[in-house]
Each structure stands twice: as C-alpha cells, then as structure tokens.
mmCIF file with all atom_site columns, C-alpha atoms in Angstrom:
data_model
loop_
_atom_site.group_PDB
_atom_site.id
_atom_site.type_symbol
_atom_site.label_atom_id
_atom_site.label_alt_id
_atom_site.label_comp_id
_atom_site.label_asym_id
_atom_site.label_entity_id
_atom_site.label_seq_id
_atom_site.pdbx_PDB_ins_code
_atom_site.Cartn_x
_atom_site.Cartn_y
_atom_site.Cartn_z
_atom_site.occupancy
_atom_site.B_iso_or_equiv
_atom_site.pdbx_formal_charge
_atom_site.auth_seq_id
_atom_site.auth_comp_id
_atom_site.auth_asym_id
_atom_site.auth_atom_id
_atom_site.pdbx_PDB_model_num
ATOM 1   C CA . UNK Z 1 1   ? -290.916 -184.263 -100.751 1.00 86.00 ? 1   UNK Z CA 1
ATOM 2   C CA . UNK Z 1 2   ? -287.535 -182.811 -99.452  1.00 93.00 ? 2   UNK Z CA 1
ATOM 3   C CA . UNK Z 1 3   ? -285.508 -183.633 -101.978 1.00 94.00 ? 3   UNK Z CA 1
ATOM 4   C CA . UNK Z 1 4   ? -287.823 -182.956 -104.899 1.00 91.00 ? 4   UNK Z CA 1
ATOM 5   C CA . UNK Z 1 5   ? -288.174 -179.403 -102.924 1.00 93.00 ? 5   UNK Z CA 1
ATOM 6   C CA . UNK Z 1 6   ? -284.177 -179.114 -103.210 1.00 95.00 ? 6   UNK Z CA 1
ATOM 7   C CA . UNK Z 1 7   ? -284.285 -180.334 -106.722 1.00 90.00 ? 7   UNK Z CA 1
ATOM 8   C CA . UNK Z 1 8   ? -286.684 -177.226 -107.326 1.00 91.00 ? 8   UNK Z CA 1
ATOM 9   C CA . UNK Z 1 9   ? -284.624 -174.753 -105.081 1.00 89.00 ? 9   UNK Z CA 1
ATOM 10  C CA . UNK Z 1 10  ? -287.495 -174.674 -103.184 1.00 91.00 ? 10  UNK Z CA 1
ATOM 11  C CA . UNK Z 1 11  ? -286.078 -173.694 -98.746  1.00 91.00 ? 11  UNK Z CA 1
ATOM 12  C CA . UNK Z 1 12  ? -286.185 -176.109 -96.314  1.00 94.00 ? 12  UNK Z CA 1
ATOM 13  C CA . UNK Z 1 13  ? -285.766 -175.864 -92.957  1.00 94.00 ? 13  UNK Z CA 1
ATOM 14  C CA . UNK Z 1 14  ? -283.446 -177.623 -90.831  1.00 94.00 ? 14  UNK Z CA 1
ATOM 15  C CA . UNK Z 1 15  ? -285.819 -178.798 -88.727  1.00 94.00 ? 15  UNK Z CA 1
ATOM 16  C CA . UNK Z 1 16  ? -287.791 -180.394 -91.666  1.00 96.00 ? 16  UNK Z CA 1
ATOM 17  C CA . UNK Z 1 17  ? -284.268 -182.212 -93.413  1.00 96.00 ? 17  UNK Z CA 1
ATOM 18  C CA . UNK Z 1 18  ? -283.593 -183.323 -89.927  1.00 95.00 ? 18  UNK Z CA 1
ATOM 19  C CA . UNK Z 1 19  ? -286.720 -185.349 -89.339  1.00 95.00 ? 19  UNK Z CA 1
ATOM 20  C CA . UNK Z 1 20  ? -284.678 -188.103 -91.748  1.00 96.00 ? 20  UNK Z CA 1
ATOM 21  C CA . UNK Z 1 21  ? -282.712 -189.059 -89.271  1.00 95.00 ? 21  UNK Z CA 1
ATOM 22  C CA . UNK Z 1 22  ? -283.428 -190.875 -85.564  1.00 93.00 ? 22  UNK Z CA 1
ATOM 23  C CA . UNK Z 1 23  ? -283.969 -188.567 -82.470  1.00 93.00 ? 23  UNK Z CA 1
ATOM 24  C CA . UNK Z 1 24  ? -280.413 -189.661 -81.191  1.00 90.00 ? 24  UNK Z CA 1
ATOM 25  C CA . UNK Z 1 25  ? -279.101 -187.892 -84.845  1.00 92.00 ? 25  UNK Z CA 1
ATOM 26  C CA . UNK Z 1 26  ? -280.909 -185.250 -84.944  1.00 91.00 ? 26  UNK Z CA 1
ATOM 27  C CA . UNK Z 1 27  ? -279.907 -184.137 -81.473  1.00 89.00 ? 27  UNK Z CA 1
ATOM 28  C CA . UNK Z 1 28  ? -276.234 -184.009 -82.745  1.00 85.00 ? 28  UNK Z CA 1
ATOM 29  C CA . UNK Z 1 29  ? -277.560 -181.830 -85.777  1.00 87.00 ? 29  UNK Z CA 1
ATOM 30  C CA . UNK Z 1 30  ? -276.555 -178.138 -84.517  1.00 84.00 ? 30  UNK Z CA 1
ATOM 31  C CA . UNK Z 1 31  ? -273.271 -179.015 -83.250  1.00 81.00 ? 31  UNK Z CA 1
ATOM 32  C CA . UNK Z 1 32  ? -272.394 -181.861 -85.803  1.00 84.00 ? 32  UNK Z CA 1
ATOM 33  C CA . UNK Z 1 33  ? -274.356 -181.704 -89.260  1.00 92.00 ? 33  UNK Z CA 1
ATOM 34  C CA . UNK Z 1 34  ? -274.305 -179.026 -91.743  1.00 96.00 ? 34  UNK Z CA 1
ATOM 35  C CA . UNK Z 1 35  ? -277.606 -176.654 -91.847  1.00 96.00 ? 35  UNK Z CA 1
ATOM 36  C CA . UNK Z 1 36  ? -279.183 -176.735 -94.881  1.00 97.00 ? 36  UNK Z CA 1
ATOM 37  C CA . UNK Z 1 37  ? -278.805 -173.224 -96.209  1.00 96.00 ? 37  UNK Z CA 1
ATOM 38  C CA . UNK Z 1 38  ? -274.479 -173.334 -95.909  1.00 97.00 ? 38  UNK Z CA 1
ATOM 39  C CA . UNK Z 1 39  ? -274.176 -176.687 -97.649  1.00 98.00 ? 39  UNK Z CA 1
ATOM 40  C CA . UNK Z 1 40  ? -277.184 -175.565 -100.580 1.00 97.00 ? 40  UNK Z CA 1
ATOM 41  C CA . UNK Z 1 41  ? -274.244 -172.209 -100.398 1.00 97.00 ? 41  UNK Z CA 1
ATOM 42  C CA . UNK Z 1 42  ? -271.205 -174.685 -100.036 1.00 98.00 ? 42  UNK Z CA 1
ATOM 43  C CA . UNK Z 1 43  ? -272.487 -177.221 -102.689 1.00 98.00 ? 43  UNK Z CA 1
ATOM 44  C CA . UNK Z 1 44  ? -273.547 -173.772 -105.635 1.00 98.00 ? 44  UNK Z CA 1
ATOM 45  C CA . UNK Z 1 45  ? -269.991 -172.790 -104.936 1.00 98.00 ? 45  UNK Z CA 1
ATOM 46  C CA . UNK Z 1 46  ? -268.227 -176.223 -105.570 1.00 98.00 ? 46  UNK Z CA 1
ATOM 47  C CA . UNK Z 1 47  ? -270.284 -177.062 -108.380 1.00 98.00 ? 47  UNK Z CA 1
ATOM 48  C CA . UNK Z 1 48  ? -269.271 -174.643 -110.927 1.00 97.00 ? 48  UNK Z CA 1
ATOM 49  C CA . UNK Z 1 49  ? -269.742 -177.088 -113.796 1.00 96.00 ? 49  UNK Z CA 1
ATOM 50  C CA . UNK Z 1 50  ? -271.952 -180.410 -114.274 1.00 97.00 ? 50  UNK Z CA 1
ATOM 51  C CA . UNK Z 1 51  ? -270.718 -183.803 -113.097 1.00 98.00 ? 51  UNK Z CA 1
ATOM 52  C CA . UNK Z 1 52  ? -267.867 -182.020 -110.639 1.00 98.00 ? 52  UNK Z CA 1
ATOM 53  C CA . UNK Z 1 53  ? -266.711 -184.588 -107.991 1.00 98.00 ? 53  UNK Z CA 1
ATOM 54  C CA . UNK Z 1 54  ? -267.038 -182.964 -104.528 1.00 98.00 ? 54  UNK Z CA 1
ATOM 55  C CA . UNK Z 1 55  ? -265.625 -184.717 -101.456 1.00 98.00 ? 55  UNK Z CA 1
ATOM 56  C CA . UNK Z 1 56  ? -266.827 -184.450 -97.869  1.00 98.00 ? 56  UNK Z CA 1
ATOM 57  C CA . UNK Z 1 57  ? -264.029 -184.681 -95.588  1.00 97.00 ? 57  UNK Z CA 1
ATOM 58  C CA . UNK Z 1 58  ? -266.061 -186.347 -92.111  1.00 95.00 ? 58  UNK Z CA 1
ATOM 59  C CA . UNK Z 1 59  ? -268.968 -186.662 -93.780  1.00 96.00 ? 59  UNK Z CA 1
ATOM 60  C CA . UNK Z 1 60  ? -271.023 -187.520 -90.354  1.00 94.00 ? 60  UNK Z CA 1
ATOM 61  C CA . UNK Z 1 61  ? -275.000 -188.536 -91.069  1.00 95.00 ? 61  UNK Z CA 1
ATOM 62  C CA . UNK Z 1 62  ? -274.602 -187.533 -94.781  1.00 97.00 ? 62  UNK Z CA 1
ATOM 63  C CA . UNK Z 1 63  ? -276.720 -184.063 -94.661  1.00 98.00 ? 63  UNK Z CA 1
ATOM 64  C CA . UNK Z 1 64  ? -273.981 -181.844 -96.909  1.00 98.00 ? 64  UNK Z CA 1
ATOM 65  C CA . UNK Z 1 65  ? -273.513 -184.426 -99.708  1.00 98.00 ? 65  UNK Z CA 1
ATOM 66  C CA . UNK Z 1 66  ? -277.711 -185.503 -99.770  1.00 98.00 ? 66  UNK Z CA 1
ATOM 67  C CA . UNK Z 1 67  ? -278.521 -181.730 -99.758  1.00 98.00 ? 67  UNK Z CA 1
ATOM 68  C CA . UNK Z 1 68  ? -275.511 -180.945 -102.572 1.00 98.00 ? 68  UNK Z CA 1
ATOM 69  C CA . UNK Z 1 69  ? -276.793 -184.033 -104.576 1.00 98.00 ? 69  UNK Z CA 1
ATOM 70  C CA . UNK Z 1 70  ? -280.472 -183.115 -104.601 1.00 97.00 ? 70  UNK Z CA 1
ATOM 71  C CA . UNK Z 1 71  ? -279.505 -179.356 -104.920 1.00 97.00 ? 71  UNK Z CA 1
ATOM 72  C CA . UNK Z 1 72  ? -277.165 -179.457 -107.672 1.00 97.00 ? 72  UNK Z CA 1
ATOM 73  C CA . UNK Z 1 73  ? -275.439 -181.083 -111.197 1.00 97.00 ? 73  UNK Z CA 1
ATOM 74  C CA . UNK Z 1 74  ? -272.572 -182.599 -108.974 1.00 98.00 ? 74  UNK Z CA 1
ATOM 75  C CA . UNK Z 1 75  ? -271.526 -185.858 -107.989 1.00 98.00 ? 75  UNK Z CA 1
ATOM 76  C CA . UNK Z 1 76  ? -271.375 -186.576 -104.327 1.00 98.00 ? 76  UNK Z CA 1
ATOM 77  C CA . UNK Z 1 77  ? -268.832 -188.513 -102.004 1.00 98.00 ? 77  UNK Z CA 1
ATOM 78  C CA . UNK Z 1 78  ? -268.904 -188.383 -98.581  1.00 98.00 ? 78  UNK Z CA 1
ATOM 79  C CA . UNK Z 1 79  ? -266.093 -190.404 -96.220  1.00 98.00 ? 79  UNK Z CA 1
ATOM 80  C CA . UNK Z 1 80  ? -266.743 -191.397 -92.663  1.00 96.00 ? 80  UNK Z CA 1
ATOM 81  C CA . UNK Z 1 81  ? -265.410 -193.138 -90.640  1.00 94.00 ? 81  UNK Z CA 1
ATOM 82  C CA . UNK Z 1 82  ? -268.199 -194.473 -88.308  1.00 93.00 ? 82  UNK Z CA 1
ATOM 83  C CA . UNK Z 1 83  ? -269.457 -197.655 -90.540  1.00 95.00 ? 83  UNK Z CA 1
ATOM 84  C CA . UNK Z 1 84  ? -273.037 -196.801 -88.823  1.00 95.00 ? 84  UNK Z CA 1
ATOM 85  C CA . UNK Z 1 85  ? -273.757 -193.269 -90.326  1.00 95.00 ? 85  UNK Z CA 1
ATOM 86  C CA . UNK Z 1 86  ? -272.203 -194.551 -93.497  1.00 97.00 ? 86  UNK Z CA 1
ATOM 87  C CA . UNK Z 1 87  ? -274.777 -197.586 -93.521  1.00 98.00 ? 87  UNK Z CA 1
ATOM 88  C CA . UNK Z 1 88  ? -277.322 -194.459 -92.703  1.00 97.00 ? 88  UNK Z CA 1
ATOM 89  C CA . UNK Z 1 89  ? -276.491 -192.026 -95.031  1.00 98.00 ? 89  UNK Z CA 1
ATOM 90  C CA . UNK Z 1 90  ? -276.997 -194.553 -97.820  1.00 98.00 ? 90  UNK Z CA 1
ATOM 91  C CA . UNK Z 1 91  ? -280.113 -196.021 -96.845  1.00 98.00 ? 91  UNK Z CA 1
ATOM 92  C CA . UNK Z 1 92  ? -282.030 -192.326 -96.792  1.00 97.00 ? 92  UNK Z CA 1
ATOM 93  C CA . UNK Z 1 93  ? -280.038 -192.029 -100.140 1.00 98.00 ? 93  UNK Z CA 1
ATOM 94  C CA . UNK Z 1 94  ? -281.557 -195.228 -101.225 1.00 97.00 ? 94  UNK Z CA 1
ATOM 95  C CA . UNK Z 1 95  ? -285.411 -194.693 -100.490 1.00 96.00 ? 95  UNK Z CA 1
ATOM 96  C CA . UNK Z 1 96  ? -285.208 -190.998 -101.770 1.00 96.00 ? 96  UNK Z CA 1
ATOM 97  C CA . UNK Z 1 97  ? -283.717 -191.785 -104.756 1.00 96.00 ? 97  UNK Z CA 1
ATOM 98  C CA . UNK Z 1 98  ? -281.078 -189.677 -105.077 1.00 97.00 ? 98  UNK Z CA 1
ATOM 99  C CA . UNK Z 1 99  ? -278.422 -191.005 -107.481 1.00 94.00 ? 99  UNK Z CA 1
ATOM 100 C CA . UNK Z 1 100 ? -275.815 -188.510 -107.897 1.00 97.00 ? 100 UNK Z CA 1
ATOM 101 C CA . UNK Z 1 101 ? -274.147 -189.383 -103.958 1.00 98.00 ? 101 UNK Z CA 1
ATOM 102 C CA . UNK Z 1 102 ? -272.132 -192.389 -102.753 1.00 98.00 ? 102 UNK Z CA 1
ATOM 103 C CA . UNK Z 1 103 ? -270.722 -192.297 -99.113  1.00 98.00 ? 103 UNK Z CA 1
ATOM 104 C CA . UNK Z 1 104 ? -267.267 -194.647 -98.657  1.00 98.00 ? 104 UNK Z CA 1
ATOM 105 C CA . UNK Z 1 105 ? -266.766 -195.845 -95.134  1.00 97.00 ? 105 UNK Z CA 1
ATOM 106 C CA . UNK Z 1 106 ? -262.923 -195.123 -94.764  1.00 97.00 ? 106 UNK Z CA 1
ATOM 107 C CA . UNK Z 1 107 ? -260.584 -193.142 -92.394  1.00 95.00 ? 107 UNK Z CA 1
ATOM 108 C CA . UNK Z 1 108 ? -259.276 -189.945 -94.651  1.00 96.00 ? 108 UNK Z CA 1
ATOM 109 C CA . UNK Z 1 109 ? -255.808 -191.153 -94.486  1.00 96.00 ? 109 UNK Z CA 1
ATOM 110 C CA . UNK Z 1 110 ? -256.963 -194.157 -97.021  1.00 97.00 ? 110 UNK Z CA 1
ATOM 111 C CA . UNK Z 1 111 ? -258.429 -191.344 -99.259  1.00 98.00 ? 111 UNK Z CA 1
ATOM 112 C CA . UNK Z 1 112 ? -256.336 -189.851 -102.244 1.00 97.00 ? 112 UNK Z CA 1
ATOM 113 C CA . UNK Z 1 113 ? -258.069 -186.240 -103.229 1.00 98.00 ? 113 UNK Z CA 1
ATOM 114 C CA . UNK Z 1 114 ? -256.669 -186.878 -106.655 1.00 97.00 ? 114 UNK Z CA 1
ATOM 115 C CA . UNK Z 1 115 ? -259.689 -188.796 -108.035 1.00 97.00 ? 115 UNK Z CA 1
ATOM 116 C CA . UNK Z 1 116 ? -262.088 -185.242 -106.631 1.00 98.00 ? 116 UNK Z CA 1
ATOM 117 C CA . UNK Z 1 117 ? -262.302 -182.128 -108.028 1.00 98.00 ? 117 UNK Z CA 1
ATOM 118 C CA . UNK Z 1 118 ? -263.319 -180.062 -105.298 1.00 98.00 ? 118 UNK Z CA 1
ATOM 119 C CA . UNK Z 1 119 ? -263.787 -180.606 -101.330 1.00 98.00 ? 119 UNK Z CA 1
ATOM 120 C CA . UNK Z 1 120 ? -265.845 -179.582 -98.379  1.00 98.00 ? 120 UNK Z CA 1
ATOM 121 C CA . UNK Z 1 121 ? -264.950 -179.121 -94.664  1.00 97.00 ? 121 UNK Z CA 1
ATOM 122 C CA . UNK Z 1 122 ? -266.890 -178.903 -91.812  1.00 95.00 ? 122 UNK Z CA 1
ATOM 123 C CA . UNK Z 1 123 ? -264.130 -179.326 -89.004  1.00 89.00 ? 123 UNK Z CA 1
ATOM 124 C CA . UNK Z 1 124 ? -264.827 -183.259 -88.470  1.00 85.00 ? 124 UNK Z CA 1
ATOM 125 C CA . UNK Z 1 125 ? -261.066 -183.657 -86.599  1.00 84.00 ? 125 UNK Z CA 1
ATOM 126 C CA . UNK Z 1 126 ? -262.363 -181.345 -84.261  1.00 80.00 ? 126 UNK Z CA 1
ATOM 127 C CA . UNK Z 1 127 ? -264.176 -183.756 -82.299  1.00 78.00 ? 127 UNK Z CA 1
ATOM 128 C CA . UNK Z 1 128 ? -260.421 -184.832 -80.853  1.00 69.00 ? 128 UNK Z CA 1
ATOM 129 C CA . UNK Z 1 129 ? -260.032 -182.193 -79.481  1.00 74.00 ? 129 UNK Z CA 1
ATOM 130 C CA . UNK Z 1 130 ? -263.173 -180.443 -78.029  1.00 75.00 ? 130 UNK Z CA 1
ATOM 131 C CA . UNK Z 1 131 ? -265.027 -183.747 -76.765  1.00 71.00 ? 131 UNK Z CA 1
ATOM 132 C CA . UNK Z 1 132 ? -268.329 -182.274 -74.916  1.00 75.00 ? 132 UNK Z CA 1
ATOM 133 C CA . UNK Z 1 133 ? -270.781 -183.376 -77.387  1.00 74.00 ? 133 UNK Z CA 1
ATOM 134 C CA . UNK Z 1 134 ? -269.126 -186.714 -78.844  1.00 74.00 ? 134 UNK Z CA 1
ATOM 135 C CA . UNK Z 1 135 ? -270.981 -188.807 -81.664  1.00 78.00 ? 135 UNK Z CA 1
ATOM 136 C CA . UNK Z 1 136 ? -270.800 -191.421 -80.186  1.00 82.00 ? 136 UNK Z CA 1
ATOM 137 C CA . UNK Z 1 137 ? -268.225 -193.572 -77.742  1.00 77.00 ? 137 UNK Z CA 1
ATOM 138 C CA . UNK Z 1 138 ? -267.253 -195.865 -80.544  1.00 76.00 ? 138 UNK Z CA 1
ATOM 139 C CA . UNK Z 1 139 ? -264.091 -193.611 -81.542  1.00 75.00 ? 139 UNK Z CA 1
ATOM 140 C CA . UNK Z 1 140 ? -261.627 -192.578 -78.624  1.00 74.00 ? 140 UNK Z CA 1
ATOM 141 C CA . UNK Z 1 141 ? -260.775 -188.990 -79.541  1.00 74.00 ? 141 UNK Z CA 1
ATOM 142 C CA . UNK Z 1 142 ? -256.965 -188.473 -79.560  1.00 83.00 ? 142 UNK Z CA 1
ATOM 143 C CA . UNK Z 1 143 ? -255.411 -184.712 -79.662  1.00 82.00 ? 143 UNK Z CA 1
ATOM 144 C CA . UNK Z 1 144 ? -252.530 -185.908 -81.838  1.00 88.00 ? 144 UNK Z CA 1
ATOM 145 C CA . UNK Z 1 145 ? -255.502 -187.190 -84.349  1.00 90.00 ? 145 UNK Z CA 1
ATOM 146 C CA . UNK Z 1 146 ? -256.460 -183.421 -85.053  1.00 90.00 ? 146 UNK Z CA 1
ATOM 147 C CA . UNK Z 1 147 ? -253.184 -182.810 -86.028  1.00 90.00 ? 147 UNK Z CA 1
ATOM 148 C CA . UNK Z 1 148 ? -252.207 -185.775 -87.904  1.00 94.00 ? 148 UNK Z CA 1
ATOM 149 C CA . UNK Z 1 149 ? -255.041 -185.760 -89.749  1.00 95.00 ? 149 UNK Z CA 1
ATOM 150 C CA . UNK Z 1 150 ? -255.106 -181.966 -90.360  1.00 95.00 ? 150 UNK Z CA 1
ATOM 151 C CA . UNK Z 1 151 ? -251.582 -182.714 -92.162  1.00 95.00 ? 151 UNK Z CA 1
ATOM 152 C CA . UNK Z 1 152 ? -252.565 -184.934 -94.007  1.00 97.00 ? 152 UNK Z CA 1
ATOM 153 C CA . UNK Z 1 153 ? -255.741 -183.004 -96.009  1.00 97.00 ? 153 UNK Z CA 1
ATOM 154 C CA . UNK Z 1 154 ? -253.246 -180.237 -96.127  1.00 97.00 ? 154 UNK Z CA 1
ATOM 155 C CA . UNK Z 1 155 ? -250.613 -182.197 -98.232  1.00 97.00 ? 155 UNK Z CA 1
ATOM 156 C CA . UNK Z 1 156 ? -253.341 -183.844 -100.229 1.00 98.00 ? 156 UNK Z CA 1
ATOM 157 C CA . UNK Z 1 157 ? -255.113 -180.376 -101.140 1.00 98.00 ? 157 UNK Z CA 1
ATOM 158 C CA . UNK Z 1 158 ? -252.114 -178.628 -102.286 1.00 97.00 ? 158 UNK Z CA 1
ATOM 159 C CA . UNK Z 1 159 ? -251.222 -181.763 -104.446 1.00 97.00 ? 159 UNK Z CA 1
ATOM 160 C CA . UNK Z 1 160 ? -254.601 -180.906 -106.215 1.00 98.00 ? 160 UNK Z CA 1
ATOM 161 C CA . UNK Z 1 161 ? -254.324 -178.777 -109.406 1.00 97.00 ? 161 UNK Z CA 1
ATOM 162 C CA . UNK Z 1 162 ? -254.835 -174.991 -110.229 1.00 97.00 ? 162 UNK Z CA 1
ATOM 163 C CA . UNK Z 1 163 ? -258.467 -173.720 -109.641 1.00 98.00 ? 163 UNK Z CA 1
ATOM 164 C CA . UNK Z 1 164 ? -259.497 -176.262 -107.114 1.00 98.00 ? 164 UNK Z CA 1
ATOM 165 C CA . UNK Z 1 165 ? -262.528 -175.443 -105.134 1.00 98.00 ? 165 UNK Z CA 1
ATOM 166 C CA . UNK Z 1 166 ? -262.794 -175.712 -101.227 1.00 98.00 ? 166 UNK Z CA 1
ATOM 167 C CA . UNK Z 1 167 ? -265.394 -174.550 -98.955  1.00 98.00 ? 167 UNK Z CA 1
ATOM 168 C CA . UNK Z 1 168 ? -264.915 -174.480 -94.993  1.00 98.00 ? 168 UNK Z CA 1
ATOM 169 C CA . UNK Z 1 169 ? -267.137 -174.295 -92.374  1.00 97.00 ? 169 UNK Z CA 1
ATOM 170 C CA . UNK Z 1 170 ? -266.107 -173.824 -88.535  1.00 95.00 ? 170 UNK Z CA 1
ATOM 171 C CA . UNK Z 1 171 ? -262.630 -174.592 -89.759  1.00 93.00 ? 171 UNK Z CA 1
ATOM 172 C CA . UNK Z 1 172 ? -259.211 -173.370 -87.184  1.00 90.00 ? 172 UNK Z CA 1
ATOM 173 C CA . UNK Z 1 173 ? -257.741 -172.937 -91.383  1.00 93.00 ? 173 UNK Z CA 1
ATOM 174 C CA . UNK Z 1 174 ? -255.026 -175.558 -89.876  1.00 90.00 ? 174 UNK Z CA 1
ATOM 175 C CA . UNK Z 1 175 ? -255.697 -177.796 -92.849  1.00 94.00 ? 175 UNK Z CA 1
ATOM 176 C CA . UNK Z 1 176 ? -255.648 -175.178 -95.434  1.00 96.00 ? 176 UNK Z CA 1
ATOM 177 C CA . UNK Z 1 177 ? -252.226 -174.816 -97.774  1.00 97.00 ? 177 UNK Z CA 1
ATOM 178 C CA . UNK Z 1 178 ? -250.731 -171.781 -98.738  1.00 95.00 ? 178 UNK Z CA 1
ATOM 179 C CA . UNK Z 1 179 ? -251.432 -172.914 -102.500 1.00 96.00 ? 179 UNK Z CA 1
ATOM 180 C CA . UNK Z 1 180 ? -254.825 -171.732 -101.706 1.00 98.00 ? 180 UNK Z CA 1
ATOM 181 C CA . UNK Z 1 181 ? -256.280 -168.313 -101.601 1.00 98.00 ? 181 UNK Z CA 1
ATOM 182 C CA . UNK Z 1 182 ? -259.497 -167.097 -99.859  1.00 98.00 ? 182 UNK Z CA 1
ATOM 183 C CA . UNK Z 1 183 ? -262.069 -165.855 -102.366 1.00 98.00 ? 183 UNK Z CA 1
ATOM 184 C CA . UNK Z 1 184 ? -264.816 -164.789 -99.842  1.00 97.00 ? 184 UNK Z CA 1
ATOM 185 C CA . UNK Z 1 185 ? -266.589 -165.711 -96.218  1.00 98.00 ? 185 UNK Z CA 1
ATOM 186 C CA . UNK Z 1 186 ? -269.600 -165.455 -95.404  1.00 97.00 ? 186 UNK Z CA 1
ATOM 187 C CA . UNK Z 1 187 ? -271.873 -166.353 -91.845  1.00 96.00 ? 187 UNK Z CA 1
ATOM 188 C CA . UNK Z 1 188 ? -269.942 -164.155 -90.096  1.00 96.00 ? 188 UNK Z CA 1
ATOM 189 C CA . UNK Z 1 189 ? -266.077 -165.972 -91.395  1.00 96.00 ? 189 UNK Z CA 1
ATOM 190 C CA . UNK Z 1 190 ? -267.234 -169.461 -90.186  1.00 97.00 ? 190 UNK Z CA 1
ATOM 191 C CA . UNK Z 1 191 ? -268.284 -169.984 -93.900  1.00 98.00 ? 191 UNK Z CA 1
ATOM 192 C CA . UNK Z 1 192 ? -264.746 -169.856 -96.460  1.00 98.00 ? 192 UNK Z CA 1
ATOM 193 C CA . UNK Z 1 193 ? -264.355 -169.904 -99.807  1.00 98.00 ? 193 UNK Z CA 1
ATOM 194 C CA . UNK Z 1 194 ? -261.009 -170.885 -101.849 1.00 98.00 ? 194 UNK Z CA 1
ATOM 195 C CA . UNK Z 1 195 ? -259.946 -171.584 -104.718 1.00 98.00 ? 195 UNK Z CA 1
ATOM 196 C CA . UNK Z 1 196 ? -256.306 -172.740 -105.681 1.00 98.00 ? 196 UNK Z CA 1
ATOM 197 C CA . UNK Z 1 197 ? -253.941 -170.141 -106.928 1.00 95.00 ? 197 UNK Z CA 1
ATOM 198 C CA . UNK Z 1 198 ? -250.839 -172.560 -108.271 1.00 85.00 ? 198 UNK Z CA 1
#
C-alpha cells in the first residue's frame, strides 16, 4: 500500500513509511533516516530524465532510495556500510516489489561515482563525529573518518561531468567541490540543491 501510494504521488507520513522497519529502526528515524517529503523533493530533483542513476552516499535503512524508487523513473543505489541494514533494505525491497533500487554493502572509498549520474547526501560521516545517538556499536566512530571520507566524495564529485545533480541534506558543505554551484535550498538551508557548473 505505501509504495503503490508513492507510485501514485499519493503523501505519506513518516510515521506510516516507518512502520517497515523494527522498533529499534524506527527509533533512529528522526535523527538518522530521511523523512519522506525531502527525499520524494531530493529524488524529483535528481531525476530529471528516466532511467538516471542516483547514488546514496550512507544509505542507512534504505528509506531515500525505496521512497526515490517507488516515487520516480530513476534507478536506485544505495551504499552502506553496515552489512545488516543492507541485508534490510533489500528484503523490504524484495516483498514490496520495487525493482528500480539495489543497495551495495561497501565502504564509499570502494565506490567510483563515475558509473552514477547524480548523488544524494544526508551527512552519513557525521556520525564520527557527533556520537550521541550511534546506529549501532558495530562501527567505532573515528574523527579523522569524517574527514577522510569527506575528501574523498569531494574528489570523486568534481571528477563527475558538467550538469551533475546533487542534493544535500544536514550537510557542513565540507564534501561539496567548487565545480559545483548551489541552485536553491529549501527546509530552512538544511535541504541543497546543485548542479555542476564545469
């Protein structure tokens, strides 16, 4: 029913998505998941054309890409690094039928951008640094992690070629490149929109 509702552009609360996931998920949902309404907003802007590959950068329980798949003519991939909301995020993919998504369990670093045409952030290095409402205790957050890993998206985004699309959310801009300008914010300026310049 939710993702026929998305499908339709029919609104669905948060509180409704959420009920996919376990109690111990779901708790993590405000400060960890996307809400609904930014990633339908984040996934309309990405996909500007059928069959676009967007990448999730951290994609956590898989709540951007499912929501972006179901909502739009894109192809989803999320990355994560925690093998057990990868393993999630595909079974809820699975039973709901919702083809156009496939979530790789890999550290960013492994990733190249090249084979994406546009990318999502929702500030998933930030856990190294602010750690008062962790995932889970299976990854020891390291402060030189946010920056390393920072670095690295930036290099790999402004390899990516004119007109690229990125949307951050909650994001300290650290991995953005200077290749990229800001086409518009929204939710106050915790919600960017860019698009590559040269």
């Amino acid at each position: 029913m939710i993702f026929k509702s998305l499908k339709k552009n029919i609104e669905i609360e948060d509180s409704t998505f959420n009920m996919l996931y376990s109690t111990r998920i779901r708790r993590l949902s405000e400060r960890h998941w996307t809400p609904v309404a930014i990633a339908k907003a984040a996934a309309d802007y990405l996909v500007d054309k059928p069959n676009k590959k967007v990448l999730d950068i951290g994609a956590g329980a898989g709540k951007f890409c499912l929501v972006g798949a179901a909502s739009t003519k894109g192809i989803f991939y999320g990355v994560e690094q925690r093998a057990s909301l990868t393993k999630l995020s595909k079974k809820i993919a699975e039973k709901h039928q919702v083809e156009n998504v496939e979530f790789i369990h890999s550290n960013i670093t492994d990733i190249s951008f090249s084979d994406y045409d546009a990318f999502y952030f929702y500030n998933s290095f930030f856990e190294n640094i602010d750690t008062s409402c962790p995932i889970d205790k299976n990854i020891v957050p390291k402060n030189e992690l946010f920056l390393s890993y920072s670095n690295y998206v930036r290099d790999q985004l402004h390899k990516t070629p004119k007109n690229t699309r990125l949307v951050t959310y909650w994001s300290t801009w650290e991995e953005i490149p200077e290749s990229f300008d800001l086409e518009y914010s929204a939710c106050d300026g915790v919600l960017n929109f860019w698009k590559k310049k040269s």
